[in-house]
mmCIF file of C-alpha atoms in Angstrom:
data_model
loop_
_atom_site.group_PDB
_atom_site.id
_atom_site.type_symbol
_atom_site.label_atom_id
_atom_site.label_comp_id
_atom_site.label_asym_id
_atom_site.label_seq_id
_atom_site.Cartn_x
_atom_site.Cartn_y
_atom_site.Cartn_z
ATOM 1 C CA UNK A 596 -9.339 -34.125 27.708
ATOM 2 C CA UNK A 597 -12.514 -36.389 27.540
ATOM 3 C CA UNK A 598 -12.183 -39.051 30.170
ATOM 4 C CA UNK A 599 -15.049 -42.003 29.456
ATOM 5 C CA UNK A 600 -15.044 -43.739 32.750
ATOM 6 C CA UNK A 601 -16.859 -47.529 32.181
ATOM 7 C CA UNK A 602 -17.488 -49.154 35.647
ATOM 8 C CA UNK A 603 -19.968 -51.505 36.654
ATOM 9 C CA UNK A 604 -20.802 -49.708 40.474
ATOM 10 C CA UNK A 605 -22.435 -46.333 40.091
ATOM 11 C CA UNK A 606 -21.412 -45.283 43.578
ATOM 12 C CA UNK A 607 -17.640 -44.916 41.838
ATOM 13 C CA UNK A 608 -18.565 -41.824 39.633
ATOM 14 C CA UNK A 609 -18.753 -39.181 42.314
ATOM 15 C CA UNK A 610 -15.282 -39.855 43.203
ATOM 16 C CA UNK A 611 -13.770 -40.355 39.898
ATOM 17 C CA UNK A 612 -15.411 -36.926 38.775
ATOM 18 C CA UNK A 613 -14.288 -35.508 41.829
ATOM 19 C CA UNK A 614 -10.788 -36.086 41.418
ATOM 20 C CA UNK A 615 -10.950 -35.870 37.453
ATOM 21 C CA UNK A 616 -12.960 -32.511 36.708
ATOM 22 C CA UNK A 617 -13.059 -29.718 35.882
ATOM 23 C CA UNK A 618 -9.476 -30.479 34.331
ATOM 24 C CA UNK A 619 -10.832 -33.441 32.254
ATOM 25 C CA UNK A 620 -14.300 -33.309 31.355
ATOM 26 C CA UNK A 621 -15.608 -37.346 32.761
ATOM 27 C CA UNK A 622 -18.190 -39.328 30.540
ATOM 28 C CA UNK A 623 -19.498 -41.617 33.045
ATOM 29 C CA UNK A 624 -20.876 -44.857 31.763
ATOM 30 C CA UNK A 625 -22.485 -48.015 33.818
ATOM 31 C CA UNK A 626 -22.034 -51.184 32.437
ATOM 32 C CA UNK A 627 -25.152 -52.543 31.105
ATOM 33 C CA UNK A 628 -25.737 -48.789 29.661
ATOM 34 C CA UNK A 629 -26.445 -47.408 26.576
ATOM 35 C CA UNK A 630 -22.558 -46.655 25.429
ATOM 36 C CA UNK A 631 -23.370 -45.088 21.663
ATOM 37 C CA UNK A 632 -21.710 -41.729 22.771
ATOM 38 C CA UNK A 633 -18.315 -43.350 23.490
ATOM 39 C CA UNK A 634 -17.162 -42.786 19.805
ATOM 40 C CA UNK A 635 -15.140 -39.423 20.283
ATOM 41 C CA UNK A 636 -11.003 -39.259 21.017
ATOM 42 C CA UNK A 637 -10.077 -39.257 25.110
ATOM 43 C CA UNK A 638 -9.058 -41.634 27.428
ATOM 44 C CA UNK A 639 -11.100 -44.802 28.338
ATOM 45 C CA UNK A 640 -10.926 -45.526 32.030
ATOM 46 C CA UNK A 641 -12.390 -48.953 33.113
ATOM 47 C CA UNK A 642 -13.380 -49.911 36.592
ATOM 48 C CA UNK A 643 -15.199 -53.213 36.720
ATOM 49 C CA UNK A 644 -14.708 -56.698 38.121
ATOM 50 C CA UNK A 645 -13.060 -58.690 35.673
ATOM 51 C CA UNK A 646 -13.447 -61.853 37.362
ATOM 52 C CA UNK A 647 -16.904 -61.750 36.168
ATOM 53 C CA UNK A 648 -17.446 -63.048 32.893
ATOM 54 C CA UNK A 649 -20.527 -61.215 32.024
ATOM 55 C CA UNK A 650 -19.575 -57.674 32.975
ATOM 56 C CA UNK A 651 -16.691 -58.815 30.581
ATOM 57 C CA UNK A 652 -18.226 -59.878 27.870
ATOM 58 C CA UNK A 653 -20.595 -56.970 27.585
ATOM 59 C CA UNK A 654 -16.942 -54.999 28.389
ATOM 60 C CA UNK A 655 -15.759 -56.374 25.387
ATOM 61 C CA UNK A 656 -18.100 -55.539 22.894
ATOM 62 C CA UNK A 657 -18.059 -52.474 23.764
ATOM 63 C CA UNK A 658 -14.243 -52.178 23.072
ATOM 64 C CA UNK A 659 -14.287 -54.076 19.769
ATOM 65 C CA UNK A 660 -15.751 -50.904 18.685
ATOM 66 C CA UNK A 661 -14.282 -48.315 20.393
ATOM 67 C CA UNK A 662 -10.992 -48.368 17.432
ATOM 68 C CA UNK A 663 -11.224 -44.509 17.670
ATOM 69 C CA UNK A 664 -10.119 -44.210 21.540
ATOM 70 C CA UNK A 665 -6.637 -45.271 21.446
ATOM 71 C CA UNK A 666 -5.546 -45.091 25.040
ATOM 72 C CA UNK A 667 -7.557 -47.432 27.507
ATOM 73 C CA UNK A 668 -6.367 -47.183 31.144
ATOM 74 C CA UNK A 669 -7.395 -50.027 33.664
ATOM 75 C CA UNK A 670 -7.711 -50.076 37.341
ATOM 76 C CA UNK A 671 -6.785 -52.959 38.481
ATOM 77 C CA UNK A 672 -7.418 -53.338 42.323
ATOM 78 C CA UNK A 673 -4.180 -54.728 44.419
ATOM 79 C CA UNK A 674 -2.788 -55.686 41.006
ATOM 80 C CA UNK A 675 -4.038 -59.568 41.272
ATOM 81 C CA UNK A 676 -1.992 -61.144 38.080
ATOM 82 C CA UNK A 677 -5.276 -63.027 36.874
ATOM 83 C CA UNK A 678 -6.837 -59.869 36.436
ATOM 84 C CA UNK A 679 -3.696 -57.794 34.916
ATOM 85 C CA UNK A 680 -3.788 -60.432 31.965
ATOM 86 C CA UNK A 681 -7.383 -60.225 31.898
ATOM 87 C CA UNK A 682 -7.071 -56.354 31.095
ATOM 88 C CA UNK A 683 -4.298 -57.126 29.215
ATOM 89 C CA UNK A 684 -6.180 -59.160 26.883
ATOM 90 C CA UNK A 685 -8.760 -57.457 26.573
ATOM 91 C CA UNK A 686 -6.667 -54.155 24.590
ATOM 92 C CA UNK A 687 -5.456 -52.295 28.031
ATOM 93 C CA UNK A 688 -2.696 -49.630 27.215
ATOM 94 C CA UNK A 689 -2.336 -48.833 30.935
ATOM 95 C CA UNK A 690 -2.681 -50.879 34.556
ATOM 96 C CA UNK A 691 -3.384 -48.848 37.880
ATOM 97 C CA UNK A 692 -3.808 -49.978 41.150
ATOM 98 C CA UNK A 693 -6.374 -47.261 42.321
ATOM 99 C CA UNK A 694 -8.444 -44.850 40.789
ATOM 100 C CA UNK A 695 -6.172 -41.723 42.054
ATOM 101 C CA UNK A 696 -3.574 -42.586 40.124
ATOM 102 C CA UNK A 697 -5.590 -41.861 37.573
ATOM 103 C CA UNK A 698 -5.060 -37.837 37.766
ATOM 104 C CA UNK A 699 -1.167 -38.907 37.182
ATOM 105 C CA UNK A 700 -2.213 -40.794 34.453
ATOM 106 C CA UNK A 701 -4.127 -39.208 32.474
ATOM 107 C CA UNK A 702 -1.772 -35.928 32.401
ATOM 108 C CA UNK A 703 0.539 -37.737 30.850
ATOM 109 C CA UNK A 704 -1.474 -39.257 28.240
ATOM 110 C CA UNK A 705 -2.352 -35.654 27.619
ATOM 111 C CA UNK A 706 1.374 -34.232 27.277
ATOM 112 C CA UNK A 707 2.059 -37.216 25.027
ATOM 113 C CA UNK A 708 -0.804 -37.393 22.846
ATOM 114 C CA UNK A 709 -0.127 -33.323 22.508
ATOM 115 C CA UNK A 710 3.242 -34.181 21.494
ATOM 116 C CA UNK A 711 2.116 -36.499 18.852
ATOM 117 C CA UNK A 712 0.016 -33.920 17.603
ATOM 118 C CA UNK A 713 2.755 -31.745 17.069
ATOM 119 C CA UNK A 714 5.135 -34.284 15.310
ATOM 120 C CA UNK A 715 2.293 -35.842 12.831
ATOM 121 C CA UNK A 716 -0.968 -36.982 12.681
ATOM 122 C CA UNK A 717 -1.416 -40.866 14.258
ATOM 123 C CA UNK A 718 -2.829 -43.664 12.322
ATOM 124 C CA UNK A 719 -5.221 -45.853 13.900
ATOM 125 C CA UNK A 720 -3.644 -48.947 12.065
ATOM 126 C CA UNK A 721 -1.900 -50.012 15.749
ATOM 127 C CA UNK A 722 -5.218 -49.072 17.423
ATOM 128 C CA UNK A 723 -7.514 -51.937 15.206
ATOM 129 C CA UNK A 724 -4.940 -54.244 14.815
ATOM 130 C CA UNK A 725 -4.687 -54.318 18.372
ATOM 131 C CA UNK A 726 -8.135 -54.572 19.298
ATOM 132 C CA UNK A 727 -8.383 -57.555 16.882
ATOM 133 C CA UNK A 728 -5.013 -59.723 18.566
ATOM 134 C CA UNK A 729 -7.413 -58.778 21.883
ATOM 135 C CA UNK A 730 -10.716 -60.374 20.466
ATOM 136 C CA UNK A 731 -8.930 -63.325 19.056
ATOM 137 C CA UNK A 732 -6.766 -64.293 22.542
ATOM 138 C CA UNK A 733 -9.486 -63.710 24.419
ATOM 139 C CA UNK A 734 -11.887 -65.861 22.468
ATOM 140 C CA UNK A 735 -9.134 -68.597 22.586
ATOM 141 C CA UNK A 736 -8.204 -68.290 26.763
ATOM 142 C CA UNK A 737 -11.935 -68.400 27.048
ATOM 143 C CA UNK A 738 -12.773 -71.954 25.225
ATOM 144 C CA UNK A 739 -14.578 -70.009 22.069
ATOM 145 C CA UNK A 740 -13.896 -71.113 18.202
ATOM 146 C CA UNK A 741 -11.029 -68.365 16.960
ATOM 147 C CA UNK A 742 -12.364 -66.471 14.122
ATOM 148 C CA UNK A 743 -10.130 -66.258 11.216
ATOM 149 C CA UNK A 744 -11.488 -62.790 10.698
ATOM 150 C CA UNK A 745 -9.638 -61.082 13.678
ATOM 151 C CA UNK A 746 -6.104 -62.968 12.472
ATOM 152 C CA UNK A 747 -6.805 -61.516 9.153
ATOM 153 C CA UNK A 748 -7.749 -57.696 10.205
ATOM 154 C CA UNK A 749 -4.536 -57.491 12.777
ATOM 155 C CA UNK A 750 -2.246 -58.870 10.152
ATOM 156 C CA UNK A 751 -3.971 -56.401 7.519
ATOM 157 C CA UNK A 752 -3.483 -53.833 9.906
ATOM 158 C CA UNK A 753 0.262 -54.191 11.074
ATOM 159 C CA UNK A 754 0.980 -54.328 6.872
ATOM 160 C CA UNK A 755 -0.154 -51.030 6.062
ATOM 161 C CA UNK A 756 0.921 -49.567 9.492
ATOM 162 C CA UNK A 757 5.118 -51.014 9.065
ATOM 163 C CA UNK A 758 4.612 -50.426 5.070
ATOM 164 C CA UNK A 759 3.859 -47.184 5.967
ATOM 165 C CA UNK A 760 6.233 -45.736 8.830
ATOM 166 C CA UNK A 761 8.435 -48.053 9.148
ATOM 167 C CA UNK A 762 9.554 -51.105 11.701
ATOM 168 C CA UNK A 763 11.517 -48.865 13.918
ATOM 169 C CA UNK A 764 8.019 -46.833 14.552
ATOM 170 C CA UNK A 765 5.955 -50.362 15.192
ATOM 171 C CA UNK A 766 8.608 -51.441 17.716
ATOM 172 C CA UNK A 767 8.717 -48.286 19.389
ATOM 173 C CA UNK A 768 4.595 -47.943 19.864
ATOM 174 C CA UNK A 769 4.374 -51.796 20.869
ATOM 175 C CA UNK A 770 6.517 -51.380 23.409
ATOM 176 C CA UNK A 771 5.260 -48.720 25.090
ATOM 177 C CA UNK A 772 1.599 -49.201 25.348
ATOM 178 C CA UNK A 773 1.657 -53.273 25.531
ATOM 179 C CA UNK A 774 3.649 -56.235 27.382
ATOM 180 C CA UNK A 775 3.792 -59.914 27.661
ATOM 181 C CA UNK A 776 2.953 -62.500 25.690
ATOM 182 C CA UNK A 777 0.296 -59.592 23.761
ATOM 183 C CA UNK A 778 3.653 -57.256 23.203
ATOM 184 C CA UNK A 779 5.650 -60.414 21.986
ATOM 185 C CA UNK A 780 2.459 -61.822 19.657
ATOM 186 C CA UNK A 781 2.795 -57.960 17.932
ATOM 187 C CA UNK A 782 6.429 -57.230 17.550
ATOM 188 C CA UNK A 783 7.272 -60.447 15.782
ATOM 189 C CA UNK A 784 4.116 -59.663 13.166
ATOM 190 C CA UNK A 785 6.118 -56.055 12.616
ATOM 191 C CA UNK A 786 9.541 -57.710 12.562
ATOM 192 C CA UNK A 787 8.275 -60.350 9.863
ATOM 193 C CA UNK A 788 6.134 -58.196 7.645
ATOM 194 C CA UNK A 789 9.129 -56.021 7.578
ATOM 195 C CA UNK A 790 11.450 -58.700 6.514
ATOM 196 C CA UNK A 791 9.094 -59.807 4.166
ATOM 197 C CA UNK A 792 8.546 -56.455 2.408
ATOM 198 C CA UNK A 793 12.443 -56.262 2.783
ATOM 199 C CA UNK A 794 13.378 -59.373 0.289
ATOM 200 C CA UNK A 795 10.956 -58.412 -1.940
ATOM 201 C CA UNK A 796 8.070 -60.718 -1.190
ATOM 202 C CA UNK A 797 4.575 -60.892 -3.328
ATOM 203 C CA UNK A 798 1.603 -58.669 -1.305
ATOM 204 C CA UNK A 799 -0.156 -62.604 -1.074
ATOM 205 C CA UNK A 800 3.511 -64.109 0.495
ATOM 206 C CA UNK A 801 3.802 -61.252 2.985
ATOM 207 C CA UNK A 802 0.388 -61.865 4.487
ATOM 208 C CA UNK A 803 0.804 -65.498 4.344
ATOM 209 C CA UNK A 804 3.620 -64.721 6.094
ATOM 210 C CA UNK A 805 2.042 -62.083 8.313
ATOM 211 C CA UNK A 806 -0.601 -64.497 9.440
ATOM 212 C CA UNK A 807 1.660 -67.169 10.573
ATOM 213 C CA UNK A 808 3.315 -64.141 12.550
ATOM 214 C CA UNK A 809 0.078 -62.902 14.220
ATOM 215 C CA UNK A 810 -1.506 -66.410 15.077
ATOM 216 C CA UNK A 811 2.531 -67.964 16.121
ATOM 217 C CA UNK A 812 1.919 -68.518 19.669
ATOM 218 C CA UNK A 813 -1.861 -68.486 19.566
ATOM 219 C CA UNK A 814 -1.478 -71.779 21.438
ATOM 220 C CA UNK A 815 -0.246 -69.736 24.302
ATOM 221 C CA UNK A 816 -4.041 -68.811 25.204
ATOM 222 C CA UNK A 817 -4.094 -72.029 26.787
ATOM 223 C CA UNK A 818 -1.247 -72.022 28.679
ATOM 224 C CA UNK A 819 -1.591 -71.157 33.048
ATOM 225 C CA UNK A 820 -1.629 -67.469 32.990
ATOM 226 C CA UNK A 821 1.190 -68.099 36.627
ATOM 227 C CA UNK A 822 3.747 -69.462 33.783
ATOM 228 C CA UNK A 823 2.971 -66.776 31.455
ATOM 229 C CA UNK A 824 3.438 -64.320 33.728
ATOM 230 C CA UNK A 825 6.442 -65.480 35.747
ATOM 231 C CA UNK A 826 8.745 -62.933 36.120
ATOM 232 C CA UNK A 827 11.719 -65.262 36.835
ATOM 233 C CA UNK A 828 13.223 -68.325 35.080
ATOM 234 C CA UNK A 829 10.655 -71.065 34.425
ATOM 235 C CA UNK A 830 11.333 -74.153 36.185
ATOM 236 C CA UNK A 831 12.097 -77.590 34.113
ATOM 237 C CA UNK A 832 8.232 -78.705 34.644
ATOM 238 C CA UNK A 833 6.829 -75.011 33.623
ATOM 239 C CA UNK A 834 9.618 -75.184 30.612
ATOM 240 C CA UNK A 835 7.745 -78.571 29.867
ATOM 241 C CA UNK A 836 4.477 -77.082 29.612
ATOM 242 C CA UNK A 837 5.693 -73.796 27.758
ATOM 243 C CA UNK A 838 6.656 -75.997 24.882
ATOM 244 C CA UNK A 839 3.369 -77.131 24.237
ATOM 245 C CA UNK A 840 2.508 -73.932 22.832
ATOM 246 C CA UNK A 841 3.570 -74.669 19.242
ATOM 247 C CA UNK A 842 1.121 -78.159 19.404
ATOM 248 C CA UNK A 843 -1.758 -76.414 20.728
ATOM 249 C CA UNK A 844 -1.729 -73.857 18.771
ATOM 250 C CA UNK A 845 -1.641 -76.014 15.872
ATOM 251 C CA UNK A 846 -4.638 -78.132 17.085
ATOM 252 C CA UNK A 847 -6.766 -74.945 17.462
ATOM 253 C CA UNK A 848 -6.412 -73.876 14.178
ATOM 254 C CA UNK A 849 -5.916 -77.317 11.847
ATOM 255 C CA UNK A 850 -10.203 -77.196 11.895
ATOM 256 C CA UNK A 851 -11.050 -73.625 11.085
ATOM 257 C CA UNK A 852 -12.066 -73.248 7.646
ATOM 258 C CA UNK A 853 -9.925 -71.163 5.703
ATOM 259 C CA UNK A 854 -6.193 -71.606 7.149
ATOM 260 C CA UNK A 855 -3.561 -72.611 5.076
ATOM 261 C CA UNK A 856 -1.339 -75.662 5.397
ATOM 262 C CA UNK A 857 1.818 -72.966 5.564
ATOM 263 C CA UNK A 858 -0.077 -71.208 8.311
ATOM 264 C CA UNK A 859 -0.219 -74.230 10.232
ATOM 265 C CA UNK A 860 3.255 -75.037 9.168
ATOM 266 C CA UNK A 861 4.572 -71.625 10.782
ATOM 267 C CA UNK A 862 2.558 -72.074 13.960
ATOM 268 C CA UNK A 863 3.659 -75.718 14.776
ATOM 269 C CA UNK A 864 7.248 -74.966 13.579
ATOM 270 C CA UNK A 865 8.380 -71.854 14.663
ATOM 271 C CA UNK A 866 10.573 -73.495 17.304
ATOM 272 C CA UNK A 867 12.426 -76.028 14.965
ATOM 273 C CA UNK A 868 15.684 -75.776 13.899
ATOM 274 C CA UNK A 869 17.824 -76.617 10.980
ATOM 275 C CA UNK A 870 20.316 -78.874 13.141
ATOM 276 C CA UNK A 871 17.048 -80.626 14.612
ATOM 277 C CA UNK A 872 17.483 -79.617 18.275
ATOM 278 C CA UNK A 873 14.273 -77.493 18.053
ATOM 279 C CA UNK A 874 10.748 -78.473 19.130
ATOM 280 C CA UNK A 875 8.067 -80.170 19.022
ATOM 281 C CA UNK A 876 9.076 -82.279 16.197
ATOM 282 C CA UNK A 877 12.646 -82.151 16.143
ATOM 283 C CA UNK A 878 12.404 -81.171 12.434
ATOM 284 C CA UNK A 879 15.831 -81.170 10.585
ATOM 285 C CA UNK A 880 17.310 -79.492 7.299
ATOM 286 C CA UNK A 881 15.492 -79.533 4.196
ATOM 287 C CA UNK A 882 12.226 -80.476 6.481
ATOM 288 C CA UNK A 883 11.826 -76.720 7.395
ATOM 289 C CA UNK A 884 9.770 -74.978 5.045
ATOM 290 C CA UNK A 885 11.395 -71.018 3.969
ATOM 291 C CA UNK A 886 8.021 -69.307 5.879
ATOM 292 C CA UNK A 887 9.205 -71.204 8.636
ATOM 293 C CA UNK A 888 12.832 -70.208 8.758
ATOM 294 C CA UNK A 889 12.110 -66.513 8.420
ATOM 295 C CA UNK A 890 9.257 -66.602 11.190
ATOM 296 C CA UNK A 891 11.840 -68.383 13.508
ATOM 297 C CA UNK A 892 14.510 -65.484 12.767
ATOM 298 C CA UNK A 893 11.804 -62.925 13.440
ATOM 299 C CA UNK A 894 10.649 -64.746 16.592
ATOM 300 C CA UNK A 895 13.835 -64.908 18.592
ATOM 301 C CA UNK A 896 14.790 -61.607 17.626
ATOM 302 C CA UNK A 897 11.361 -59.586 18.913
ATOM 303 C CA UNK A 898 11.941 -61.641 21.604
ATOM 304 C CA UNK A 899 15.771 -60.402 22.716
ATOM 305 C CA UNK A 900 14.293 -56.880 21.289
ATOM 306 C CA UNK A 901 10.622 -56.491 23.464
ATOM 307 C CA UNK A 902 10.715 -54.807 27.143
ATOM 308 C CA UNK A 903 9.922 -57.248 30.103
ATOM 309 C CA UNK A 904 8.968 -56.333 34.055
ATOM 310 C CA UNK A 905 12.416 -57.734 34.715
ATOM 311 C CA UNK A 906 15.019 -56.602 31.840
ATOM 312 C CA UNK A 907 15.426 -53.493 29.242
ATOM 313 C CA UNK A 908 15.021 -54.493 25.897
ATOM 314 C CA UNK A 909 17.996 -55.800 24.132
ATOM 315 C CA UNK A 910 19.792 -53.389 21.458
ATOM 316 C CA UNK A 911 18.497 -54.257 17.567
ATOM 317 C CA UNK A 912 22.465 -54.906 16.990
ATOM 318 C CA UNK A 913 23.156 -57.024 20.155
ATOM 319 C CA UNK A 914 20.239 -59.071 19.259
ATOM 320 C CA UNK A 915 21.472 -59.556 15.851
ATOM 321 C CA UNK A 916 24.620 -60.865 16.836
ATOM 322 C CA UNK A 917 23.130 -63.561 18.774
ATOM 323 C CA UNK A 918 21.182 -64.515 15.910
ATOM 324 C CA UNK A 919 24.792 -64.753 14.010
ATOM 325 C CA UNK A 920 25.897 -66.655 16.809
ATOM 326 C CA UNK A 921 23.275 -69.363 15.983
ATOM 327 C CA UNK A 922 25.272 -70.693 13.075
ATOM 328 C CA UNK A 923 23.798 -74.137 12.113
ATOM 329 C CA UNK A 924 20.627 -73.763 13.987
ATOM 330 C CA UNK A 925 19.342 -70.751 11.536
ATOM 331 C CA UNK A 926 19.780 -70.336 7.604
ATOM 332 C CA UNK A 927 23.223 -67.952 7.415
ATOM 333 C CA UNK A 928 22.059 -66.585 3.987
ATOM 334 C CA UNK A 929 18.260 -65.501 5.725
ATOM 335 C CA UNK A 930 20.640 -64.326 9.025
ATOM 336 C CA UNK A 931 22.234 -62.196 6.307
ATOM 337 C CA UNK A 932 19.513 -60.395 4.530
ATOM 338 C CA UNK A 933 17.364 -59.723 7.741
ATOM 339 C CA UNK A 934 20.775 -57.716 8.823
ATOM 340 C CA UNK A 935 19.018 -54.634 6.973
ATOM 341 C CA UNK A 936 15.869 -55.267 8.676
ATOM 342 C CA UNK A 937 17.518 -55.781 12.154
ATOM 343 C CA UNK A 938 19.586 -52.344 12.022
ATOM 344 C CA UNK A 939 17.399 -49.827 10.101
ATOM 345 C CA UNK A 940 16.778 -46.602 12.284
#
């Protein structure tokens, strides 16, 4: 297997091929470097200080274009959490702490990617729509204008990929290569471009609806990376400041040309409920648009359904029920038909 190993210290590469070759052939590549070979299949292995801005920035071009490499593996040195959701961010399949785990690593992304090969051929649908959520959270955390482009190429993306194979498939692929607010952002785009192609939505409806999906809890970006990250139960102030998401997301996208008003409707709204107990305008009833009240069904149940540091991921039926337990709060009829969509193998 091809190893391309991206660091920003040349005095790394004797080590890294030491411990790497002549198993996997290593593609060393300094940051700063002429990086047109990195086009081929392997494993991308990056080793550079992500507290510096401009090593990641020219990091990140370089990944916006690197769709074809679908495993990137990160070392992150003594794990700092600033960092992990730096990597995170910017597309990382894979976190180690030091560069000899790599050898583990990178065996196993051989055995699996083998066994992939053996059971079909793998779509790089997941790869680009990934590398797009990655460009447009980054450009957000980072104080740059979001371009509409990325939302649009994800969503596009995540269509064709759950059109074609299915939302068992997406949930299964998120949740194993991604976590976090990043694996959250992707399974509810699945879950409600699956319901939408369920009840028999127009191709322009489903990636209205998509879009609302992917850019849901852009607002997020802006929130302390400590609260995102907390492993634990947010306190009442953090809880405070969590709920903000929904506004600032809304504010960051009500001036970007081209965004719809049901866009903005899904991204402010998606925490409202029909009873008016939800947030952060206490909308009520007949106030909730339909986009809304099928995002907000897909929302809470990626969210029981994704994988976190701290908990399994629920079971598709147990999560179900508790969205039939939230009589009065949800539409029962929408709770109904997403049943299908819920429990499909």
């Amino acid at each position: 297997m091809l190893v391309y190993f991206v660091t920003d210290e040349p005095t790394k590469l004797p080590a890294i091929r030491a411990m790497l070759e002549p198993q996997h052939a290593v593609v060393p590549w300094v940051l700063g470097g002429d990086a047109t070979g990195l086009r081929s299949h392997g494993v991308l292995m990056v080793d550079i200080d992500l507290r510096q801005m401009s090593r990641v920035d020219q990091l990140r071009f370089i990944l916006e274009q690197l769709t074809s490499i679908r495993e990137k593996l990160f070392v992150v040195h003594n794990l700092s959490r600033s960092m992990v959701a730096q990597a995170h961010a910017l597309g990382a399949t894979a976190i180690i702490s030091r560069p000899k785990e790599a050898i583990l690593k990178v065996a196993q992304i051989e055995e699996a990617e083998a066994a992939e090969e053996n059971a079909a051929n793998p779509t790089q649908e997941m790869d680009e729509g990934v590398v797009a959520f990655a460009s447009m959270f980054s450009d957000v955390r980072r104080g740059r204008p979001l371009k509409l482009v990325d939302a649009k190429r994800a969503t596009s993306k995540i269509i064709t990929r759950v059109g074609q194979d299915g939302l068992s498939t997406w949930l299964d692929e998120v949740r194993r290569y991604h976590e976090g607010t990043f694996q959250h952002c992707l399974l509810v785009t699945g879950v409600a471009v699956a319901f939408g192609l369920d009840v028999g939505f127009s191709g322009g409806d489903v990636s209205r609806l998509g879009m609302a999906a992917t850019l849901h809890d852009i607002g997020k970006a802006r929130i302390p990376l400590s609260i995102l990250d907390k492993p634990g139960r947010l306190d009442p102030e953090e809880e405070e400041i969590i709920r903000r998401h929904p506004a600032i997301g809304y504010d960051l996208l009500k001036g970007v040309s081209g965004i719809s008003p049901e866009i903005l409707d899904g991204v402010r709204h998606h925490h409202e409920y029909l009873d008016g107990s939800g947030y952060p305008d206490g909308l009520a009833g007949s106030q909730i648009s339909d986009l809304v009240r099928l995002l907000t069904i897909s929302d809470i149940f990626a969210a029981l359904v994704e994988s976190r540091p701290y908990r399994p991921p629920m079971a598709r039926q147990d999560a179900y029920q508790i969205l039939c337990g939230m009589e009065g709060k949800l539409e029962g009829a929408l709770v109904k038909a997403f049943r299908k969509v819920a429990l499909a193998s």
